[in-house]
Amino acid sequence: MFSGFGLGKPAQITFTLDYHELITGDLKPNVNCHISYDPLRIVPQDGTYVHGDPNQPIFVHVQFQENGPTESKKLYSPNGIISDPHINVAGQGSMLFQEVFIPSDAEKLIIWFSYFDRNTNETLYDSDYDRHFHFRWPYHDAWVRKAEVVNGLTSSTSRFELEVGTIPSITEVSANWRVINTKEALKEVTPLTDTKQTDGDTKIWTLQASVPKGAVVRFKLYYKVNGERYKNDNASQYFLVPQPQPKPPNVPPPPKAPIQV
């Protein structure tokens, strides 16, 4: 099985200014999940919001099952009020933070945010157009059992082979993949085939696709649970095949023996 980049690492979801939601670490029940949030996603762009001002709070709201109880927490700035915050659309600027504990019986993690605009007396929401942001447990729902690029049917082609294991409740799996070492922009979204085979409680899904000779393939997985689509993008790093070989350690040469006269 491919070793996931984020397996065993602290779970974090970053909500970036360019409206991406990036999972890093090992998101699953019975762990704390760190929330990193760019306030410029939600506050009015009129210059009245001051980063980290406790009198202008932004709240994160979470549920652990559909229509379940809601927990609400105030986001905070670890550096207090920042009058000239650093802006970075990819989540590397001045952010707000909070932490939520995901209980062991959680079905999923549902998140949205709210901010009360004192100038208009209106509550603003960042909630994916009232659908809210839904997350599950990528490494524990759908994982890569095998991925390789092998010789194809002709001397000029190779074959991308992928085998994925999932929990029983998953009904669809697809791979969003691309060849990254060719001039052609070869990018595909391909459904995996349910083999109807199992390995214990694991459902087995496979994909085979023709690719150029010596292709290097980068991919992520999409899957559906109860009609909702989730993804495993290897903690925002994607999967790569063939996997790069680790560089040998840079060991200095042994010292020269002293010259004896």
PDB file of C-alpha atoms in Angstrom:
ATOM      1  CA  MET A   1       0.000   0.000   0.000  1.00  0.00           C
ATOM      2  CA  PHE A   2       1.167   3.531  -0.762  1.00  0.00           C
ATOM      3  CA  SER A   3       2.225   5.356   2.362  1.00  0.00           C
ATOM      4  CA  GLY A   4       0.141   8.508   2.649  1.00  0.00           C
ATOM      5  CA  PHE A   5       2.032  11.780   3.061  1.00  0.00           C
ATOM      6  CA  GLY A   6      -0.203  12.880   5.938  1.00  0.00           C
ATOM      7  CA  LEU A   7      -0.753   9.582   7.745  1.00  0.00           C
ATOM      8  CA  GLY A   8      -0.229   9.922  11.476  1.00  0.00           C
ATOM      9  CA  LYS A   9       0.340  13.680  11.273  1.00  0.00           C
ATOM     10  CA  PRO A  10      -1.824  16.314  13.004  1.00  0.00           C
ATOM     11  CA  ALA A  11      -4.994  17.069  11.061  1.00  0.00           C
ATOM     12  CA  GLN A  12      -5.541  20.557   9.680  1.00  0.00           C
ATOM     13  CA  ILE A  13      -7.975  22.178   7.256  1.00  0.00           C
ATOM     14  CA  THR A  14      -6.896  25.488   5.733  1.00  0.00           C
ATOM     15  CA  PHE A  15      -9.526  27.793   4.261  1.00  0.00           C
ATOM     16  CA  THR A  16      -7.642  30.009   1.819  1.00  0.00           C
ATOM     17  CA  LEU A  17      -8.481  33.410   0.392  1.00  0.00           C
ATOM     18  CA  ASP A  18      -8.822  31.928  -3.100  1.00  0.00           C
ATOM     19  CA  TYR A  19     -11.609  29.713  -1.745  1.00  0.00           C
ATOM     20  CA  HIS A  20      -9.857  26.382  -1.498  1.00  0.00           C
ATOM     21  CA  GLU A  21     -10.187  24.027   1.456  1.00  0.00           C
ATOM     22  CA  LEU A  22      -6.936  22.137   1.950  1.00  0.00           C
ATOM     23  CA  ILE A  23      -6.669  19.065   4.151  1.00  0.00           C
ATOM     24  CA  THR A  24      -3.267  18.252   5.577  1.00  0.00           C
ATOM     25  CA  GLY A  25      -2.381  15.560   8.072  1.00  0.00           C
ATOM     26  CA  ASP A  26      -4.536  12.594   9.029  1.00  0.00           C
ATOM     27  CA  LEU A  27      -8.172  13.681   9.297  1.00  0.00           C
ATOM     28  CA  LYS A  28     -10.207  11.060  11.161  1.00  0.00           C
ATOM     29  CA  PRO A  29     -12.409  10.589  14.247  1.00  0.00           C
ATOM     30  CA  ASN A  30     -10.989  10.802  17.764  1.00  0.00           C
ATOM     31  CA  VAL A  31      -8.396  13.485  16.950  1.00  0.00           C
ATOM     32  CA  ASN A  32      -8.141  17.258  17.198  1.00  0.00           C
ATOM     33  CA  CYS A  33      -8.498  19.115  13.910  1.00  0.00           C
ATOM     34  CA  HIS A  34      -6.739  22.440  13.543  1.00  0.00           C
ATOM     35  CA  ILE A  35      -8.717  25.074  11.602  1.00  0.00           C
ATOM     36  CA  SER A  36      -6.772  27.799   9.750  1.00  0.00           C
ATOM     37  CA  TYR A  37      -8.979  30.502   8.244  1.00  0.00           C
ATOM     38  CA  ASP A  38      -8.370  33.614   6.152  1.00  0.00           C
ATOM     39  CA  PRO A  39     -10.821  36.249   7.462  1.00  0.00           C
ATOM     40  CA  LEU A  40     -10.837  38.073   4.144  1.00  0.00           C
ATOM     41  CA  ARG A  41     -13.071  35.284   2.838  1.00  0.00           C
ATOM     42  CA  ILE A  42     -15.985  36.632   4.865  1.00  0.00           C
ATOM     43  CA  VAL A  43     -15.472  40.193   6.130  1.00  0.00           C
ATOM     44  CA  PRO A  44     -16.592  43.234   4.080  1.00  0.00           C
ATOM     45  CA  GLN A  45     -13.883  44.675   1.850  1.00  0.00           C
ATOM     46  CA  ASP A  46     -14.478  48.232   3.126  1.00  0.00           C
ATOM     47  CA  GLY A  47     -11.484  48.383   5.457  1.00  0.00           C
ATOM     48  CA  THR A  48     -13.513  48.334   8.677  1.00  0.00           C
ATOM     49  CA  TYR A  49     -12.363  44.879   9.820  1.00  0.00           C
ATOM     50  CA  VAL A  50      -9.213  44.752  11.956  1.00  0.00           C
ATOM     51  CA  HIS A  51      -7.398  41.421  11.924  1.00  0.00           C
ATOM     52  CA  GLY A  52      -7.650  39.651  15.271  1.00  0.00           C
ATOM     53  CA  ASP A  53      -9.887  42.248  16.925  1.00  0.00           C
ATOM     54  CA  PRO A  54     -11.823  40.296  19.599  1.00  0.00           C
ATOM     55  CA  ASN A  55     -14.682  42.783  19.232  1.00  0.00           C
ATOM     56  CA  GLN A  56     -15.112  41.707  15.600  1.00  0.00           C
ATOM     57  CA  PRO A  57     -15.278  37.930  16.062  1.00  0.00           C
ATOM     58  CA  ILE A  58     -15.560  35.304  13.349  1.00  0.00           C
ATOM     59  CA  PHE A  59     -17.105  32.017  14.466  1.00  0.00           C
ATOM     60  CA  VAL A  60     -16.545  28.494  13.184  1.00  0.00           C
ATOM     61  CA  HIS A  61     -19.537  26.154  13.448  1.00  0.00           C
ATOM     62  CA  VAL A  62     -19.164  22.374  13.266  1.00  0.00           C
ATOM     63  CA  GLN A  63     -21.380  19.311  13.163  1.00  0.00           C
ATOM     64  CA  PHE A  64     -20.370  15.658  13.148  1.00  0.00           C
ATOM     65  CA  GLN A  65     -23.437  14.245  11.457  1.00  0.00           C
ATOM     66  CA  GLU A  66     -26.120  15.595   9.139  1.00  0.00           C
ATOM     67  CA  ASN A  67     -28.489  17.867  11.114  1.00  0.00           C
ATOM     68  CA  GLY A  68     -26.683  16.982  14.327  1.00  0.00           C
ATOM     69  CA  PRO A  69     -25.889  19.283  17.268  1.00  0.00           C
ATOM     70  CA  THR A  70     -23.794  22.335  16.375  1.00  0.00           C
ATOM     71  CA  GLU A  71     -20.656  23.426  18.198  1.00  0.00           C
ATOM     72  CA  SER A  72     -19.548  27.041  17.744  1.00  0.00           C
ATOM     73  CA  LYS A  73     -16.180  28.547  18.605  1.00  0.00           C
ATOM     74  CA  LYS A  74     -14.614  31.962  18.148  1.00  0.00           C
ATOM     75  CA  LEU A  75     -11.561  32.073  15.881  1.00  0.00           C
ATOM     76  CA  TYR A  76      -8.495  33.752  17.333  1.00  0.00           C
ATOM     77  CA  SER A  77      -5.309  35.433  16.188  1.00  0.00           C
ATOM     78  CA  PRO A  78      -2.258  33.982  17.987  1.00  0.00           C
ATOM     79  CA  ASN A  79      -0.458  37.312  17.491  1.00  0.00           C
ATOM     80  CA  GLY A  80      -3.372  39.432  18.655  1.00  0.00           C
ATOM     81  CA  ILE A  81      -4.491  42.455  16.657  1.00  0.00           C
ATOM     82  CA  ILE A  82      -2.547  43.020  13.439  1.00  0.00           C
ATOM     83  CA  SER A  83      -3.046  46.421  11.861  1.00  0.00           C
ATOM     84  CA  ASP A  84      -1.206  45.530   8.634  1.00  0.00           C
ATOM     85  CA  PRO A  85      -1.865  41.813   8.028  1.00  0.00           C
ATOM     86  CA  HIS A  86       0.068  39.865   5.432  1.00  0.00           C
ATOM     87  CA  ILE A  87      -2.222  38.848   2.576  1.00  0.00           C
ATOM     88  CA  ASN A  88      -1.579  35.578   0.761  1.00  0.00           C
ATOM     89  CA  VAL A  89      -4.284  33.854  -1.276  1.00  0.00           C
ATOM     90  CA  ALA A  90      -2.846  30.373  -0.626  1.00  0.00           C
ATOM     91  CA  GLY A  91      -3.197  30.411   3.156  1.00  0.00           C
ATOM     92  CA  GLN A  92       0.350  31.520   4.010  1.00  0.00           C
ATOM     93  CA  GLY A  93      -0.596  34.992   5.225  1.00  0.00           C
ATOM     94  CA  SER A  94      -2.149  36.311   8.441  1.00  0.00           C
ATOM     95  CA  MET A  95      -4.711  33.715   9.473  1.00  0.00           C
ATOM     96  CA  LEU A  96      -7.140  33.006  12.302  1.00  0.00           C
ATOM     97  CA  PHE A  97      -7.164  29.685  14.123  1.00  0.00           C
ATOM     98  CA  GLN A  98      -9.225  27.294  16.198  1.00  0.00           C
ATOM     99  CA  GLU A  99      -9.200  23.622  17.111  1.00  0.00           C
ATOM    100  CA  VAL A 100     -12.088  21.162  17.253  1.00  0.00           C
ATOM    101  CA  PHE A 101     -12.112  17.623  18.593  1.00  0.00           C
ATOM    102  CA  ILE A 102     -13.715  15.070  16.289  1.00  0.00           C
ATOM    103  CA  PRO A 103     -15.525  12.472  18.415  1.00  0.00           C
ATOM    104  CA  SER A 104     -15.067   8.765  17.815  1.00  0.00           C
ATOM    105  CA  ASP A 105     -18.659   8.357  16.552  1.00  0.00           C
ATOM    106  CA  ALA A 106     -18.463  11.207  14.030  1.00  0.00           C
ATOM    107  CA  GLU A 107     -19.983  10.364  10.633  1.00  0.00           C
ATOM    108  CA  LYS A 108     -18.248  13.311   8.975  1.00  0.00           C
ATOM    109  CA  LEU A 109     -17.074  16.848   9.702  1.00  0.00           C
ATOM    110  CA  ILE A 110     -19.358  19.701   8.596  1.00  0.00           C
ATOM    111  CA  ILE A 111     -18.007  23.255   8.864  1.00  0.00           C
ATOM    112  CA  TRP A 112     -19.200  26.798   8.165  1.00  0.00           C
ATOM    113  CA  PHE A 113     -18.323  30.292   9.381  1.00  0.00           C
ATOM    114  CA  SER A 114     -20.202  33.438  10.405  1.00  0.00           C
ATOM    115  CA  TYR A 115     -19.391  37.098  11.016  1.00  0.00           C
ATOM    116  CA  PHE A 116     -21.673  39.845  12.304  1.00  0.00           C
ATOM    117  CA  ASP A 117     -21.202  43.101  10.393  1.00  0.00           C
ATOM    118  CA  ARG A 118     -21.887  45.868  12.895  1.00  0.00           C
ATOM    119  CA  ASN A 119     -22.184  48.476  10.144  1.00  0.00           C
ATOM    120  CA  THR A 120     -25.148  46.758   8.497  1.00  0.00           C
ATOM    121  CA  ASN A 121     -26.415  44.650  11.431  1.00  0.00           C
ATOM    122  CA  GLU A 122     -26.187  41.664   9.102  1.00  0.00           C
ATOM    123  CA  THR A 123     -24.709  38.224   9.756  1.00  0.00           C
ATOM    124  CA  LEU A 124     -22.482  37.106   6.901  1.00  0.00           C
ATOM    125  CA  TYR A 125     -21.790  33.441   6.200  1.00  0.00           C
ATOM    126  CA  ASP A 126     -19.030  31.480   4.508  1.00  0.00           C
ATOM    127  CA  SER A 127     -20.897  28.231   3.964  1.00  0.00           C
ATOM    128  CA  ASP A 128     -20.413  27.085   0.361  1.00  0.00           C
ATOM    129  CA  TYR A 129     -23.694  28.748  -0.603  1.00  0.00           C
ATOM    130  CA  ASP A 130     -25.558  27.243   2.387  1.00  0.00           C
ATOM    131  CA  ARG A 131     -24.370  23.706   1.586  1.00  0.00           C
ATOM    132  CA  HIS A 132     -21.606  23.938   4.218  1.00  0.00           C
ATOM    133  CA  PHE A 133     -18.186  22.310   3.844  1.00  0.00           C
ATOM    134  CA  HIS A 134     -18.268  18.523   4.229  1.00  0.00           C
ATOM    135  CA  PHE A 135     -15.200  16.439   5.032  1.00  0.00           C
ATOM    136  CA  ARG A 136     -14.560  12.789   5.765  1.00  0.00           C
ATOM    137  CA  TRP A 137     -11.522  10.658   6.490  1.00  0.00           C
ATOM    138  CA  PRO A 138      -9.502  10.378   3.246  1.00  0.00           C
ATOM    139  CA  TYR A 139      -6.847   7.863   4.248  1.00  0.00           C
ATOM    140  CA  HIS A 140      -9.416   5.654   5.992  1.00  0.00           C
ATOM    141  CA  ASP A 141     -12.168   5.802   3.339  1.00  0.00           C
ATOM    142  CA  ALA A 142     -10.230   5.256   0.101  1.00  0.00           C
ATOM    143  CA  TRP A 143      -6.555   4.387  -0.047  1.00  0.00           C
ATOM    144  CA  VAL A 144      -4.034   3.427  -2.716  1.00  0.00           C
ATOM    145  CA  ARG A 145      -3.131  -0.256  -2.503  1.00  0.00           C
ATOM    146  CA  LYS A 146      -0.953  -0.294  -5.615  1.00  0.00           C
ATOM    147  CA  ALA A 147       0.041   2.196  -8.302  1.00  0.00           C
ATOM    148  CA  GLU A 148       2.614   1.671 -11.016  1.00  0.00           C
ATOM    149  CA  VAL A 149       3.537   2.475 -14.591  1.00  0.00           C
ATOM    150  CA  VAL A 150       4.396  -0.721 -16.509  1.00  0.00           C
ATOM    151  CA  ASN A 151       5.274  -1.602 -20.094  1.00  0.00           C
ATOM    152  CA  GLY A 152       2.413  -1.116 -22.544  1.00  0.00           C
ATOM    153  CA  LEU A 153       1.278  -3.130 -25.541  1.00  0.00           C
ATOM    154  CA  THR A 154       3.707  -1.328 -27.847  1.00  0.00           C
ATOM    155  CA  SER A 155       7.285  -0.122 -27.512  1.00  0.00           C
ATOM    156  CA  SER A 156       6.117   3.508 -27.421  1.00  0.00           C
ATOM    157  CA  THR A 157       3.511   3.170 -24.673  1.00  0.00           C
ATOM    158  CA  SER A 158       3.266   2.355 -20.989  1.00  0.00           C
ATOM    159  CA  ARG A 159       0.278   1.484 -18.824  1.00  0.00           C
ATOM    160  CA  PHE A 160      -0.841   3.269 -15.671  1.00  0.00           C
ATOM    161  CA  GLU A 161      -2.260   0.680 -13.263  1.00  0.00           C
ATOM    162  CA  LEU A 162      -4.047   1.665 -10.076  1.00  0.00           C
ATOM    163  CA  GLU A 163      -5.650  -0.409  -7.331  1.00  0.00           C
ATOM    164  CA  VAL A 164      -7.657   1.277  -4.591  1.00  0.00           C
ATOM    165  CA  GLY A 165      -9.197  -0.139  -1.435  1.00  0.00           C
ATOM    166  CA  THR A 166     -12.262   1.428   0.193  1.00  0.00           C
ATOM    167  CA  ILE A 167     -14.665   0.968   3.040  1.00  0.00           C
ATOM    168  CA  PRO A 168     -17.836  -0.965   2.058  1.00  0.00           C
ATOM    169  CA  SER A 169     -20.157   2.071   1.953  1.00  0.00           C
ATOM    170  CA  ILE A 170     -18.336   3.756  -0.928  1.00  0.00           C
ATOM    171  CA  THR A 171     -20.312   3.552  -4.171  1.00  0.00           C
ATOM    172  CA  GLU A 172     -18.054   5.338  -6.689  1.00  0.00           C
ATOM    173  CA  VAL A 173     -14.323   5.957  -7.072  1.00  0.00           C
ATOM    174  CA  SER A 174     -12.555   7.962  -9.765  1.00  0.00           C
ATOM    175  CA  ALA A 175      -9.006   9.159 -10.351  1.00  0.00           C
ATOM    176  CA  ASN A 176      -8.147  12.664 -11.479  1.00  0.00           C
ATOM    177  CA  TRP A 177      -4.764  12.048 -13.073  1.00  0.00           C
ATOM    178  CA  ARG A 178      -2.273  13.663 -15.419  1.00  0.00           C
ATOM    179  CA  VAL A 179       1.065  12.842 -17.024  1.00  0.00           C
ATOM    180  CA  ILE A 180       3.484  15.505 -15.842  1.00  0.00           C
ATOM    181  CA  ASN A 181       6.593  14.751 -17.913  1.00  0.00           C
ATOM    182  CA  THR A 182       5.235  15.264 -21.451  1.00  0.00           C
ATOM    183  CA  LYS A 183       4.607  18.401 -23.501  1.00  0.00           C
ATOM    184  CA  GLU A 184       1.032  17.334 -24.171  1.00  0.00           C
ATOM    185  CA  ALA A 185      -1.470  18.377 -21.529  1.00  0.00           C
ATOM    186  CA  LEU A 186      -2.689  14.850 -20.864  1.00  0.00           C
ATOM    187  CA  LYS A 187      -5.199  15.112 -18.021  1.00  0.00           C
ATOM    188  CA  GLU A 188      -8.048  12.708 -17.351  1.00  0.00           C
ATOM    189  CA  VAL A 189     -10.778  11.926 -14.848  1.00  0.00           C
ATOM    190  CA  THR A 190     -11.381   8.189 -15.050  1.00  0.00           C
ATOM    191  CA  PRO A 191     -13.864   6.066 -13.071  1.00  0.00           C
ATOM    192  CA  LEU A 192     -12.394   3.022 -11.388  1.00  0.00           C
ATOM    193  CA  THR A 193     -13.976  -0.369 -11.872  1.00  0.00           C
ATOM    194  CA  ASP A 194     -15.542  -2.122  -8.908  1.00  0.00           C
ATOM    195  CA  THR A 195     -13.976  -5.574  -9.151  1.00  0.00           C
ATOM    196  CA  LYS A 196     -16.695  -7.073  -6.889  1.00  0.00           C
ATOM    197  CA  GLN A 197     -13.803  -8.570  -4.950  1.00  0.00           C
ATOM    198  CA  THR A 198     -13.026  -7.902  -1.318  1.00  0.00           C
ATOM    199  CA  ASP A 199     -10.101  -8.261   1.030  1.00  0.00           C
ATOM    200  CA  GLY A 200     -11.814  -8.698   4.359  1.00  0.00           C
ATOM    201  CA  ASP A 201     -14.002  -5.584   4.667  1.00  0.00           C
ATOM    202  CA  THR A 202     -12.093  -3.792   1.900  1.00  0.00           C
ATOM    203  CA  LYS A 203     -13.702  -3.267  -1.509  1.00  0.00           C
ATOM    204  CA  ILE A 204     -11.233  -3.445  -4.413  1.00  0.00           C
ATOM    205  CA  TRP A 205     -11.347  -0.958  -7.313  1.00  0.00           C
ATOM    206  CA  THR A 206      -8.983  -0.869 -10.324  1.00  0.00           C
ATOM    207  CA  LEU A 207      -7.980   1.301 -13.268  1.00  0.00           C
ATOM    208  CA  GLN A 208      -5.787   0.681 -16.307  1.00  0.00           C
ATOM    209  CA  ALA A 209      -4.943   3.444 -18.778  1.00  0.00           C
ATOM    210  CA  SER A 210      -2.503   3.752 -21.675  1.00  0.00           C
ATOM    211  CA  VAL A 211       0.113   6.479 -21.189  1.00  0.00           C
ATOM    212  CA  PRO A 212       3.258   7.559 -23.049  1.00  0.00           C
ATOM    213  CA  LYS A 213       6.402   5.531 -22.571  1.00  0.00           C
ATOM    214  CA  GLY A 214       8.110   6.344 -19.285  1.00  0.00           C
ATOM    215  CA  ALA A 215       5.226   8.464 -18.043  1.00  0.00           C
ATOM    216  CA  VAL A 216       5.226   9.999 -14.588  1.00  0.00           C
ATOM    217  CA  VAL A 217       1.646  10.202 -13.337  1.00  0.00           C
ATOM    218  CA  ARG A 218       0.288  12.482 -10.630  1.00  0.00           C
ATOM    219  CA  PHE A 219      -3.193  11.734  -9.312  1.00  0.00           C
ATOM    220  CA  LYS A 220      -5.801  12.169  -6.600  1.00  0.00           C
ATOM    221  CA  LEU A 221      -8.924  10.181  -5.758  1.00  0.00           C
ATOM    222  CA  TYR A 222     -12.585  11.170  -5.627  1.00  0.00           C
ATOM    223  CA  TYR A 223     -15.148   8.929  -3.976  1.00  0.00           C
ATOM    224  CA  LYS A 224     -18.787   8.988  -2.966  1.00  0.00           C
ATOM    225  CA  VAL A 225     -20.380   8.105   0.356  1.00  0.00           C
ATOM    226  CA  ASN A 226     -24.165   8.406   0.668  1.00  0.00           C
ATOM    227  CA  GLY A 227     -24.271  10.358  -2.580  1.00  0.00           C
ATOM    228  CA  GLU A 228     -21.728  12.979  -1.427  1.00  0.00           C
ATOM    229  CA  ARG A 229     -18.348  13.362  -3.125  1.00  0.00           C
ATOM    230  CA  TYR A 230     -15.119  13.552  -1.151  1.00  0.00           C
ATOM    231  CA  LYS A 231     -11.478  13.439  -2.153  1.00  0.00           C
ATOM    232  CA  ASN A 232      -8.174  11.950  -1.109  1.00  0.00           C
ATOM    233  CA  ASP A 233      -5.424  14.143  -2.534  1.00  0.00           C
ATOM    234  CA  ASN A 234      -2.742  12.774  -0.216  1.00  0.00           C
ATOM    235  CA  ALA A 235      -2.907  15.685   2.235  1.00  0.00           C
ATOM    236  CA  SER A 236      -2.828  18.232  -0.623  1.00  0.00           C
ATOM    237  CA  GLN A 237       0.396  16.662  -2.005  1.00  0.00           C
ATOM    238  CA  TYR A 238      -1.222  14.346  -4.603  1.00  0.00           C
ATOM    239  CA  PHE A 239       0.065  10.840  -5.320  1.00  0.00           C
ATOM    240  CA  LEU A 240       2.979  10.310  -7.709  1.00  0.00           C
ATOM    241  CA  VAL A 241       3.977   7.213  -9.641  1.00  0.00           C
ATOM    242  CA  PRO A 242       6.695   6.131 -10.086  1.00  0.00           C
ATOM    243  CA  GLN A 243       7.497   7.417  -6.616  1.00  0.00           C
ATOM    244  CA  PRO A 244      10.677   9.521  -6.503  1.00  0.00           C
ATOM    245  CA  GLN A 245      13.646   7.723  -5.052  1.00  0.00           C
ATOM    246  CA  PRO A 246      15.101   9.259  -1.887  1.00  0.00           C
ATOM    247  CA  LYS A 247      18.392  11.037  -2.381  1.00  0.00           C
ATOM    248  CA  PRO A 248      21.377   9.375  -0.745  1.00  0.00           C
ATOM    249  CA  PRO A 249      22.629  11.198   2.339  1.00  0.00           C
ATOM    250  CA  ASN A 250      25.362  13.742   1.747  1.00  0.00           C
ATOM    251  CA  VAL A 251      28.106  12.082   3.752  1.00  0.00           C
ATOM    252  CA  PRO A 252      31.436  13.920   3.786  1.00  0.00           C
ATOM    253  CA  PRO A 253      34.488  11.925   2.762  1.00  0.00           C
ATOM    254  CA  PRO A 254      36.676  10.505   5.534  1.00  0.00           C
ATOM    255  CA  PRO A 255      39.551  12.705   6.640  1.00  0.00           C
ATOM    256  CA  LYS A 256      42.855  12.146   4.942  1.00  0.00           C
ATOM    257  CA  ALA A 257      45.449  10.273   6.885  1.00  0.00           C
ATOM    258  CA  PRO A 258      48.261  12.465   8.182  1.00  0.00           C
ATOM    259  CA  ILE A 259      51.452  12.417   6.135  1.00  0.00           C
ATOM    260  CA  GLN A 260      54.301  10.885   8.053  1.00  0.00           C
ATOM    261  CA  VAL A 261      57.793  12.094   7.323  1.00  0.00           C
TER     262      VAL A 261
END
